[in-house]
Amino acid sequence: MKKTKSNKAWFLVLPVFILVAFSAIVPLMTVVNYSIQDIFGATRYFVGVEWYREILNNSRLQDSLVRQFVFSGSVLLIEVPLGIAVALMMPKAGKWSVVTLLVLALPLLVPLNVVGTIWQIFGRADIGLFGWGLNALGMDYNYAANPMDAWFTVLLMDVWHWTSLIALLCYSGLRAIPDAYYQAASIDRASNWAVFRYIQLPKLKSVLLIGVLLRFMDSFMIYTEPFVLTGGGPGNSTTFLSQALTKMAVGQFDIGPAGAFSIIYFLIILLVSWLFYTAMTHGDSK
Amino acid sequence: MNKKKTLGLSVYIIFLLLPIYWLLMMSFKSNSEILGGLSFWPDTFTFDNYMTIFTDPTWYTGYLNSIYYVALNMIITLTVALPAAYAFSRYNFMGDKHLFFWLLTNRMSPPAVFLLPFFQLYSSVGLFDTHIGVALAHCLFNVPLAVWILEGFMSGVPREIDETAYIDGYTFPKFFAKIFLPLIRSGIGVTAFFIFMFSWVELLLARTLTSVDAKPIAAVMTRTVSASGIDWGVLAAAGVLTILPGVVVIWFVRNHVAKGFALGRV
């Protein structure tokens, strides 16, 4: 669509700009300020990139960075295909489509700590159906003691919580495809797979972009759910970046290194999001 | 083919509902029954856990606080995001692309990064432990998202409608409120749903920016853990009550959301 050129439009955007700038720019500047100084009571020294060097060489943080990437990667690999599959299975119209929409949206509206609580209860061998069931099947399942089980539970919890988001977005994308496309496909006797690959998937691209970006950002920032479920343990096995950072900033009050950590953390998300964005929109310009 | 679809969907829905069902059942059981063994249905139905919450002001004010700041956040976000989304969908102006991208980067900054500076900033301007403070903090991630979603819906409305209205003598505010907003009603419903969702479920910022007066329910819930162990029944009841407002919201916006999603412009 052609847009009118007008700088008066700035007046419409100004409230948003002021509101977001208030909460974004000052805190960001504060963090940058911390990250290059050594603050010790009232005395401050300028230390330059010292903290950055320390952070990048910190093996505990490197571990949680790797863990974080594995986690976000697994989340995307499971939730995106599953979400698309669920969207394809949903009824197209009528009463049942509203009912399914409502049920799918339900996990999204559960507060993050309650999600943790639900799975904390559900996964326990003594009082939870899931933990009890797995143990009854002969598996030695205990998310509080076994790192593999803890990982599995955190992942399952995230799939439970967020796959619906992808499914709802894809559902909306699928509804936007005109019937004529399907009619043409059936005249050509296209297989189900061909319909999916050449009609549905391309149309889903823009909603998938939003879905993938949101899921990447949020899974990369995950804090509350594993904190409630496992407290980052057993050991450090489910300590992701946000929790490592909070420990450093609030627990040990190392605000210099924590500031440097924050900046690096933010830049990683920015870079990966940009890569996703460019990769997924690249085809459009061709 | 269709049977397979229904079956697959049913399995998925059971997977979604089972943990919630488990929580709901637990909230009606006494602690001794919860720890006594597994059952799909409470032997003795008890509302004690709910009574504990409804009779203790520290519990129920937690809910009121959360509802209050989420509602404030929805009002603020929609008020500023609607005109901005209109500007982005209709006009080219100096720095528009950069501004849009900058807005989105705020959605990408982990709340954990800003905890300490947020605490200092909000304390220094007197917003610490106020509902409006939490609502403003949540705008950081909700406003960019709202602008992003609304812009998509608004771009779906043909420009000719704007032009015709101006020729008919409508002023901008009148056109915007009387003609344009009703056209994207479903879009606003979908956006409101997302704003509510992200503000309601967020805990880290809400907990850091409050101490007593605006303490969210999610922070109150830690009370169930005491020296004598976890009070599972009350914890489950509190959990169920945090899901209820979401169910109410989604019930009210269900037609808009269904329609909005069906428009395929999220």
Coordinates of C-alpha atoms in Angstrom, one line a residue:
Chain A
M1 CA 0.0 0.0 0.0
K2 CA 1.2 3.5 -0.8
K3 CA 1.7 5.7 2.2
T4 CA 1.5 9.4 2.5
K5 CA 4.7 11.2 3.4
S6 CA 4.0 13.4 6.4
N7 CA 6.2 14.3 9.4
K8 CA 3.1 15.3 11.3
A9 CA 2.6 11.6 11.9
W10 CA 5.2 11.9 14.6
F11 CA 2.6 13.5 16.8
L12 CA 0.7 10.2 16.8
V13 CA 3.8 8.2 17.6
L14 CA 5.1 10.6 20.2
P15 CA 3.2 9.2 23.3
V16 CA 4.5 5.7 22.5
F17 CA 8.0 7.1 22.1
I18 CA 7.9 9.0 25.4
L19 CA 6.4 6.1 27.3
V20 CA 8.8 3.4 26.0
A21 CA 11.8 5.7 26.2
F22 CA 11.1 6.4 29.9
S23 CA 11.3 2.7 30.7
A24 CA 13.9 1.7 28.2
I25 CA 16.6 4.4 27.8
V26 CA 17.3 5.4 31.3
P27 CA 17.7 1.8 32.6
L28 CA 19.7 0.8 29.6
M29 CA 22.1 3.7 30.1
T30 CA 22.4 2.8 33.8
V31 CA 23.3 -0.8 32.9
V32 CA 25.9 0.4 30.4
N33 CA 27.3 2.7 33.1
Y34 CA 27.6 -0.2 35.6
S35 CA 29.3 -2.4 33.1
I36 CA 32.3 -0.1 32.6
Q37 CA 32.8 0.9 36.2
D38 CA 33.9 -0.7 39.4
I39 CA 31.5 0.6 42.0
F40 CA 32.5 0.2 45.6
G41 CA 30.3 2.2 47.9
A42 CA 30.8 5.9 47.0
T43 CA 34.0 5.3 45.0
R44 CA 33.9 4.4 41.4
Y45 CA 36.7 3.5 39.0
F46 CA 36.5 3.4 35.3
V47 CA 37.5 -0.1 34.3
G48 CA 36.6 -0.1 30.6
V49 CA 36.1 -3.6 29.2
E50 CA 37.5 -5.4 32.2
W51 CA 34.1 -6.8 33.2
Y52 CA 33.3 -7.9 29.7
R53 CA 36.5 -9.9 29.6
E54 CA 35.7 -11.5 32.9
I55 CA 32.2 -12.4 31.8
L56 CA 33.3 -13.9 28.5
N57 CA 35.9 -16.1 30.4
N58 CA 33.6 -17.2 33.1
S59 CA 33.1 -20.9 32.5
R60 CA 29.9 -21.1 34.5
L61 CA 28.3 -18.5 32.3
Q62 CA 29.6 -20.2 29.2
D63 CA 27.9 -23.4 30.4
S64 CA 24.6 -21.6 30.9
L65 CA 24.9 -19.9 27.6
V66 CA 25.3 -23.3 25.8
R67 CA 22.4 -24.7 27.9
Q68 CA 20.3 -21.7 26.9
F69 CA 20.9 -22.2 23.2
V70 CA 20.2 -26.0 23.4
F71 CA 17.0 -25.1 25.3
S72 CA 15.7 -22.4 22.9
G73 CA 16.7 -24.6 19.9
S74 CA 14.8 -27.6 21.3
V75 CA 11.8 -25.4 22.1
L76 CA 11.6 -24.1 18.5
L77 CA 12.2 -27.5 16.9
I78 CA 9.4 -29.1 18.9
E79 CA 6.8 -26.3 19.2
V80 CA 6.9 -24.9 15.6
P81 CA 6.1 -28.3 13.8
L82 CA 3.7 -29.3 16.6
G83 CA 1.9 -26.0 16.5
I84 CA 1.5 -26.1 12.7
A85 CA 0.2 -29.7 13.0
V86 CA -2.4 -28.7 15.7
A87 CA -3.5 -25.7 13.6
L88 CA -4.0 -28.0 10.6
M89 CA -6.1 -30.3 12.7
M90 CA -8.4 -27.6 14.1
P91 CA -12.0 -27.4 12.8
K92 CA -12.4 -24.6 10.3
A93 CA -15.6 -23.1 11.4
G94 CA -18.6 -23.5 13.7
K95 CA -19.1 -24.0 17.4
W96 CA -16.2 -26.4 17.8
S97 CA -13.7 -24.0 16.3
V98 CA -14.5 -21.5 19.0
V99 CA -14.4 -24.2 21.7
T100 CA -10.9 -25.4 20.5
L101 CA -9.7 -21.8 20.3
L102 CA -10.7 -21.2 23.9
V103 CA -9.2 -24.4 25.2
L104 CA -5.9 -23.8 23.3
A105 CA -5.7 -20.3 24.7
L106 CA -6.1 -21.5 28.3
P107 CA -2.4 -22.4 29.0
L108 CA -1.3 -19.1 27.7
L109 CA -3.2 -17.3 30.4
V110 CA -1.7 -19.1 33.3
P111 CA 0.8 -16.9 35.2
L112 CA 4.4 -18.1 34.7
N113 CA 4.9 -19.1 38.4
V114 CA 1.6 -21.0 38.4
V115 CA 2.8 -22.9 35.3
G116 CA 5.8 -23.9 37.4
T117 CA 3.6 -24.8 40.3
I118 CA 1.3 -27.0 38.1
W119 CA 4.1 -29.0 36.8
Q120 CA 5.9 -29.1 40.1
I121 CA 2.8 -30.9 41.5
F122 CA 2.0 -32.8 38.3
G123 CA 5.5 -34.3 38.1
R124 CA 5.9 -35.4 41.7
A125 CA 5.9 -39.1 42.1
D126 CA 3.9 -39.0 45.3
I127 CA 1.1 -36.6 44.6
G128 CA 1.3 -35.9 40.8
L129 CA -0.4 -38.0 38.1
F130 CA 2.5 -37.6 35.6
G131 CA 5.3 -38.5 38.0
W132 CA 3.3 -41.3 39.5
G133 CA 2.4 -42.6 36.0
L134 CA 6.0 -42.7 34.8
N135 CA 7.1 -44.5 37.9
A136 CA 4.3 -46.9 37.7
L137 CA 5.5 -47.7 34.1
G138 CA 8.8 -48.7 35.6
M139 CA 10.8 -45.5 34.9
D140 CA 12.8 -44.1 37.6
Y141 CA 11.6 -40.6 37.2
N142 CA 12.4 -37.8 39.6
Y143 CA 12.8 -34.2 38.3
A144 CA 14.4 -33.0 41.5
A145 CA 17.3 -35.4 41.6
N146 CA 18.0 -36.4 38.0
P147 CA 19.3 -33.7 35.5
M148 CA 17.9 -35.5 32.5
D149 CA 14.4 -35.7 34.1
A150 CA 14.6 -32.1 35.1
W151 CA 15.4 -31.1 31.5
F152 CA 12.7 -33.2 30.2
T153 CA 10.1 -31.7 32.6
V154 CA 11.2 -28.1 31.8
L155 CA 10.9 -28.8 28.1
L156 CA 7.6 -30.5 28.4
M157 CA 6.3 -27.7 30.5
D158 CA 7.3 -25.2 27.9
V159 CA 5.7 -27.2 25.1
W160 CA 2.5 -27.4 27.2
H161 CA 2.5 -23.7 27.9
W162 CA 3.5 -22.2 24.5
T163 CA 2.7 -24.5 21.6
S164 CA -0.8 -23.0 21.6
L165 CA 0.7 -19.6 20.7
I166 CA 2.2 -21.0 17.5
A167 CA -1.0 -23.0 16.9
L168 CA -3.3 -20.0 17.3
L169 CA -1.1 -17.8 15.0
C170 CA -0.9 -20.5 12.3
Y171 CA -4.7 -21.1 12.6
S172 CA -5.2 -17.4 11.9
G173 CA -2.8 -17.7 8.9
L174 CA -4.6 -20.7 7.5
R175 CA -8.0 -19.0 7.7
A176 CA -6.6 -16.2 5.5
I177 CA -6.2 -18.6 2.5
P178 CA -9.0 -18.1 0.1
D179 CA -11.0 -21.3 -0.8
A180 CA -10.2 -20.8 -4.5
Y181 CA -6.6 -22.0 -3.8
Y182 CA -7.9 -25.3 -2.4
Q183 CA -10.3 -25.7 -5.3
A184 CA -7.6 -25.2 -7.8
A185 CA -5.4 -27.7 -5.9
S186 CA -8.2 -30.4 -5.9
I187 CA -8.7 -29.9 -9.7
D188 CA -5.0 -30.5 -10.1
R189 CA -5.3 -33.5 -7.8
A190 CA -2.6 -32.2 -5.6
S191 CA -1.7 -34.5 -2.7
N192 CA -2.2 -33.4 0.9
W193 CA 1.5 -32.9 1.2
A194 CA 1.7 -30.7 -1.9
V195 CA -1.2 -28.6 -0.7
F196 CA 0.7 -28.1 2.6
R197 CA 4.1 -27.5 1.0
Y198 CA 3.0 -25.1 -1.9
I199 CA -0.2 -23.4 -0.6
Q200 CA -0.4 -23.5 3.2
L201 CA 3.2 -23.2 4.2
P202 CA 4.1 -20.1 2.1
K203 CA 1.0 -18.4 3.4
L204 CA 2.0 -19.1 7.0
K205 CA 5.3 -17.4 6.6
S206 CA 4.4 -14.1 8.0
V207 CA 2.6 -15.5 11.1
L208 CA 5.4 -18.0 11.6
L209 CA 7.8 -15.1 11.6
I210 CA 6.0 -13.5 14.6
G211 CA 5.6 -16.9 16.3
V212 CA 9.2 -18.0 15.9
L213 CA 10.5 -14.6 17.0
L214 CA 8.3 -14.4 20.0
R215 CA 9.1 -18.0 21.0
F216 CA 12.8 -17.4 20.6
M217 CA 12.9 -14.2 22.6
D218 CA 10.7 -15.6 25.4
S219 CA 12.4 -19.0 25.7
F220 CA 15.8 -17.2 25.7
M221 CA 14.6 -15.1 28.6
I222 CA 13.0 -17.9 30.5
Y223 CA 13.2 -17.4 34.3
T224 CA 10.2 -18.0 36.4
E225 CA 9.1 -21.5 35.3
P226 CA 12.4 -23.4 35.9
F227 CA 13.0 -21.3 39.0
V228 CA 9.7 -22.5 40.5
L229 CA 10.0 -26.1 39.2
T230 CA 13.6 -26.9 39.9
G231 CA 15.3 -23.8 41.3
G232 CA 17.9 -24.2 38.5
G233 CA 19.0 -27.6 39.8
P234 CA 19.8 -30.3 40.3
G235 CA 23.2 -28.8 40.5
N236 CA 23.2 -26.2 37.8
S237 CA 21.6 -28.4 35.1
T238 CA 18.6 -26.1 34.5
T239 CA 20.1 -22.8 35.4
F240 CA 19.5 -20.6 32.3
L241 CA 20.9 -17.2 31.5
S242 CA 18.3 -15.1 33.3
Q243 CA 18.7 -17.0 36.5
A244 CA 22.4 -16.8 36.3
L245 CA 22.2 -13.1 35.8
T246 CA 19.7 -12.5 38.6
K247 CA 21.9 -14.6 41.0
M248 CA 24.8 -12.4 40.1
A249 CA 23.1 -9.0 40.3
V250 CA 20.7 -9.5 43.2
G251 CA 22.3 -12.5 45.1
Q252 CA 25.9 -11.5 45.0
F253 CA 25.4 -7.8 44.1
D254 CA 28.2 -7.9 41.5
I255 CA 26.6 -5.1 39.6
G256 CA 29.7 -4.4 37.4
P257 CA 30.0 -7.9 35.9
A258 CA 26.2 -8.2 36.0
G259 CA 25.9 -5.0 33.9
A260 CA 28.4 -6.4 31.3
F261 CA 26.5 -9.7 31.3
S262 CA 23.2 -7.9 30.7
I263 CA 24.6 -6.0 27.7
I264 CA 26.1 -9.2 26.1
Y265 CA 22.8 -11.1 26.8
F266 CA 20.8 -8.4 25.1
L267 CA 23.1 -8.2 22.1
I268 CA 22.9 -12.0 21.6
I269 CA 19.0 -11.8 21.5
L270 CA 19.2 -8.9 19.2
L271 CA 21.6 -10.6 16.8
V272 CA 19.8 -13.9 16.7
S273 CA 16.4 -12.2 16.2
W274 CA 17.8 -10.2 13.4
L275 CA 19.2 -13.4 11.8
F276 CA 15.8 -15.1 12.0
Y277 CA 14.2 -12.0 10.6
T278 CA 16.5 -11.6 7.7
A279 CA 16.5 -15.3 6.9
M280 CA 12.8 -15.6 6.9
T281 CA 12.0 -12.4 5.0
H282 CA 14.9 -12.8 2.5
G283 CA 12.8 -14.8 0.1
D284 CA 10.3 -11.9 -0.3
S285 CA 12.8 -9.6 -2.0
K286 CA 13.6 -12.1 -4.7
Chain B
M1 CA -8.5 -38.4 7.3
N2 CA -11.0 -36.4 9.3
K3 CA -11.2 -39.0 12.1
K4 CA -7.5 -38.9 12.4
K5 CA -7.5 -35.2 12.8
T6 CA -10.2 -35.3 15.5
L7 CA -8.2 -38.0 17.3
G8 CA -5.0 -36.1 17.1
L9 CA -6.6 -32.9 18.3
S10 CA -8.3 -34.7 21.2
V11 CA -5.0 -36.2 22.4
Y12 CA -3.5 -32.7 22.3
I13 CA -6.4 -31.2 24.2
I14 CA -6.2 -33.9 26.9
F15 CA -2.5 -33.2 27.2
L16 CA -3.4 -29.5 27.8
L17 CA -6.2 -30.0 30.2
L18 CA -4.9 -32.9 32.3
P19 CA -2.5 -30.8 34.4
I20 CA -5.1 -28.1 34.9
Y21 CA -7.7 -30.7 35.9
W22 CA -5.2 -32.1 38.4
L23 CA -4.7 -28.7 40.0
L24 CA -8.4 -28.1 40.2
M25 CA -9.1 -31.4 41.9
M26 CA -6.3 -30.9 44.3
S27 CA -7.7 -27.5 45.3
F28 CA -10.8 -29.3 46.6
K29 CA -8.9 -31.8 48.7
S30 CA -7.6 -31.5 52.2
N31 CA -3.8 -31.8 52.7
S32 CA -4.0 -35.2 54.3
E33 CA -5.9 -36.5 51.4
I34 CA -3.5 -35.0 48.9
L35 CA -0.5 -36.6 50.6
G36 CA -2.5 -39.8 51.3
G37 CA -2.5 -41.1 47.7
L38 CA -3.6 -40.5 44.2
S39 CA -7.3 -40.1 43.2
F40 CA -9.0 -38.6 40.3
W41 CA -11.9 -37.3 42.4
P42 CA -11.8 -35.9 45.9
D43 CA -13.2 -38.3 48.5
T44 CA -14.5 -35.4 50.6
F45 CA -15.2 -32.2 48.8
T46 CA -13.8 -29.3 50.8
F47 CA -13.9 -25.6 50.2
D48 CA -11.5 -24.9 53.1
N49 CA -8.6 -24.0 50.8
Y50 CA -10.7 -21.3 49.1
M51 CA -12.1 -20.1 52.4
T52 CA -8.5 -19.5 53.6
I53 CA -7.9 -17.3 50.6
F54 CA -11.2 -15.4 50.6
T55 CA -11.1 -14.6 54.3
D56 CA -7.4 -13.4 54.5
P57 CA -6.9 -9.9 53.2
T58 CA -3.2 -10.5 52.3
W59 CA -4.4 -13.2 50.0
Y60 CA -7.3 -11.5 48.2
T61 CA -5.7 -8.1 47.9
G62 CA -3.0 -9.8 45.9
Y63 CA -5.6 -10.7 43.3
L64 CA -7.1 -7.2 43.4
N65 CA -3.6 -5.7 42.9
S66 CA -2.8 -7.9 39.9
I67 CA -6.2 -7.2 38.3
Y68 CA -5.8 -3.5 38.9
Y69 CA -2.4 -3.0 37.3
V70 CA -3.2 -5.3 34.4
A71 CA -6.3 -3.2 33.7
L72 CA -4.3 0.0 33.9
N73 CA -1.7 -1.5 31.6
M74 CA -4.4 -2.5 29.0
I75 CA -5.9 1.0 29.0
I76 CA -2.5 2.8 28.7
T77 CA -1.2 0.5 26.1
L78 CA -4.2 0.7 23.9
T79 CA -4.5 4.5 24.2
V80 CA -1.0 5.1 23.0
A81 CA -0.6 2.2 20.6
L82 CA -3.8 2.8 18.5
P83 CA -2.7 6.2 17.1
A84 CA 0.9 5.1 16.8
A85 CA -0.1 2.0 14.8
Y86 CA -2.3 4.2 12.6
A87 CA 0.7 6.4 11.9
F88 CA 2.9 3.4 11.0
S89 CA 0.3 1.9 8.7
R90 CA -0.7 5.1 6.9
Y91 CA 2.3 7.5 6.8
N92 CA 5.9 7.7 5.9
F93 CA 7.7 9.9 8.3
M94 CA 11.2 10.8 9.3
G95 CA 12.9 7.8 11.0
D96 CA 9.8 5.5 10.9
K97 CA 11.6 2.3 10.1
H98 CA 14.3 2.9 12.8
L99 CA 11.6 3.8 15.4
F100 CA 9.7 0.7 14.6
F101 CA 12.7 -1.5 15.0
W102 CA 13.8 0.3 18.1
L103 CA 10.3 -0.4 19.6
L104 CA 10.7 -4.1 18.8
T105 CA 14.1 -4.3 20.4
N106 CA 12.4 -3.5 23.7
R107 CA 10.4 -6.6 23.4
M108 CA 13.7 -8.5 23.2
S109 CA 15.3 -7.1 26.3
P110 CA 15.2 -9.7 29.1
P111 CA 13.4 -8.3 32.2
A112 CA 16.3 -9.7 34.3
V113 CA 18.6 -7.2 32.6
F114 CA 16.7 -4.3 33.8
L115 CA 15.8 -5.4 37.3
L116 CA 18.2 -3.3 39.3
P117 CA 18.1 -0.1 37.2
F118 CA 14.3 -0.3 37.1
F119 CA 14.2 -0.6 40.8
Q120 CA 16.4 2.5 41.2
L121 CA 14.6 4.6 38.5
Y122 CA 11.1 3.8 39.8
S123 CA 12.1 4.4 43.4
S124 CA 13.6 7.8 42.5
V125 CA 10.5 9.1 40.8
G126 CA 8.1 7.7 43.5
L127 CA 6.6 5.0 41.4
F128 CA 7.9 2.1 43.5
D129 CA 5.1 -0.1 45.0
T130 CA 2.3 1.6 43.0
H131 CA -0.1 0.0 40.6
I132 CA 0.6 2.6 38.0
G133 CA 4.4 1.9 38.3
V134 CA 3.9 -1.8 37.4
A135 CA 1.5 -0.9 34.6
L136 CA 4.1 1.5 33.2
A137 CA 6.9 -1.1 33.5
H138 CA 4.8 -3.7 31.6
C139 CA 4.3 -1.1 28.8
L140 CA 7.9 -1.7 27.9
F141 CA 7.1 -5.1 26.3
N142 CA 3.3 -4.7 25.7
V143 CA 3.3 -1.4 23.7
P144 CA 5.7 -2.6 21.0
L145 CA 3.7 -5.8 20.6
A146 CA 0.4 -4.0 20.5
V147 CA 1.7 -1.5 17.8
W148 CA 3.1 -4.5 15.8
I149 CA -0.2 -6.4 15.9
L150 CA -2.5 -3.4 15.4
E151 CA -0.5 -2.2 12.5
G152 CA -1.2 -5.5 10.7
F153 CA -4.9 -5.1 11.2
M154 CA -5.0 -1.4 10.2
S155 CA -3.1 -2.1 7.0
G156 CA -5.9 -4.4 6.0
V157 CA -8.4 -1.5 6.0
P158 CA -8.4 0.2 2.5
R159 CA -7.1 3.8 2.5
E160 CA -10.1 4.9 0.5
I161 CA -12.2 4.7 3.6
D162 CA -10.0 7.4 5.3
E163 CA -10.1 9.6 2.2
T164 CA -13.8 9.4 1.8
A165 CA -14.3 10.2 5.5
Y166 CA -12.1 13.3 5.2
I167 CA -13.9 14.5 2.1
D168 CA -17.2 14.1 4.0
G169 CA -15.9 16.6 6.5
Y170 CA -14.8 14.3 9.3
T171 CA -12.0 15.6 11.5
F172 CA -9.3 13.1 12.4
P173 CA -10.3 12.3 16.0
K174 CA -14.0 11.9 15.0
F175 CA -13.1 9.7 12.0
F176 CA -10.7 7.7 14.1
A177 CA -13.2 7.0 16.9
K178 CA -16.5 6.8 14.9
I179 CA -15.4 5.0 11.7
F180 CA -11.9 3.5 12.0
L181 CA -11.9 1.9 15.4
P182 CA -15.2 0.0 14.8
L183 CA -13.7 -1.4 11.6
I184 CA -10.8 -3.0 13.4
R185 CA -12.8 -4.1 16.4
S186 CA -11.7 -7.7 16.1
G187 CA -8.1 -6.6 15.8
I188 CA -8.4 -4.6 19.0
G189 CA -10.0 -7.7 20.7
V190 CA -7.0 -9.9 19.7
T191 CA -4.5 -7.2 20.8
A192 CA -6.3 -6.8 24.2
F193 CA -6.1 -10.5 24.6
F194 CA -2.3 -10.5 24.1
I195 CA -1.8 -7.5 26.3
F196 CA -3.8 -9.0 29.1
M197 CA -1.9 -12.3 28.7
F198 CA 1.6 -11.0 28.8
S199 CA 0.9 -8.5 31.7
W200 CA -1.0 -11.1 33.7
V201 CA 1.6 -13.8 33.5
E202 CA 4.6 -11.6 34.1
L203 CA 6.1 -11.9 37.6
L204 CA 9.7 -10.8 37.7
L205 CA 9.2 -7.1 37.1
A206 CA 5.9 -7.0 39.1
R207 CA 7.6 -8.6 42.1
T208 CA 10.7 -6.4 42.0
L209 CA 8.7 -3.2 41.7
T210 CA 6.4 -3.8 44.6
S211 CA 6.6 -4.5 48.3
V212 CA 3.3 -4.2 50.1
D213 CA 0.7 -1.9 48.5
A214 CA 0.7 -3.3 45.0
K215 CA 2.1 -6.8 45.6
P216 CA 0.8 -9.1 42.9
I217 CA -0.8 -12.4 43.6
A218 CA 2.0 -14.4 42.1
A219 CA 4.3 -13.0 44.8
V220 CA 1.8 -13.7 47.6
M221 CA 1.7 -17.3 46.6
T222 CA 5.1 -18.0 48.0
R223 CA 3.4 -17.7 51.5
T224 CA 2.2 -21.3 51.1
V225 CA 5.8 -22.5 51.7
S226 CA 6.5 -22.5 55.4
A227 CA 8.7 -24.3 57.9
S228 CA 6.2 -27.0 58.2
G229 CA 6.3 -27.8 54.5
I230 CA 4.2 -26.7 51.5
D231 CA 0.5 -26.1 52.0
W232 CA -0.5 -28.0 48.8
G233 CA -4.2 -27.5 49.0
V234 CA -4.1 -23.7 49.4
L235 CA -1.3 -23.5 46.7
A236 CA -3.6 -25.3 44.3
A237 CA -6.6 -23.2 45.1
A238 CA -4.5 -20.0 44.7
G239 CA -3.3 -21.4 41.3
V240 CA -6.9 -22.1 40.1
L241 CA -7.9 -18.6 41.1
T242 CA -5.1 -17.1 39.0
I243 CA -6.4 -18.9 36.0
L244 CA -10.0 -17.7 36.4
P245 CA -9.6 -14.0 35.3
G246 CA -8.0 -15.3 32.1
V247 CA -11.0 -17.6 31.5
V248 CA -13.3 -14.6 32.1
V249 CA -11.4 -12.3 29.7
I250 CA -11.2 -14.9 27.0
W251 CA -15.0 -15.7 27.4
F252 CA -15.8 -12.0 26.8
V253 CA -13.5 -11.5 23.8
R254 CA -14.1 -15.0 22.4
N255 CA -16.1 -13.8 19.3
H256 CA -13.7 -11.0 18.6
V257 CA -10.7 -13.3 19.0
A258 CA -12.2 -16.0 16.8
K259 CA -13.1 -13.4 14.2
G260 CA -9.7 -11.6 14.6
F261 CA -7.8 -14.9 14.2
A262 CA -10.0 -15.8 11.3
L263 CA -9.1 -12.6 9.5
G264 CA -5.6 -13.9 9.5
R265 CA -3.9 -10.7 10.3
V266 CA -2.2 -11.3 13.6

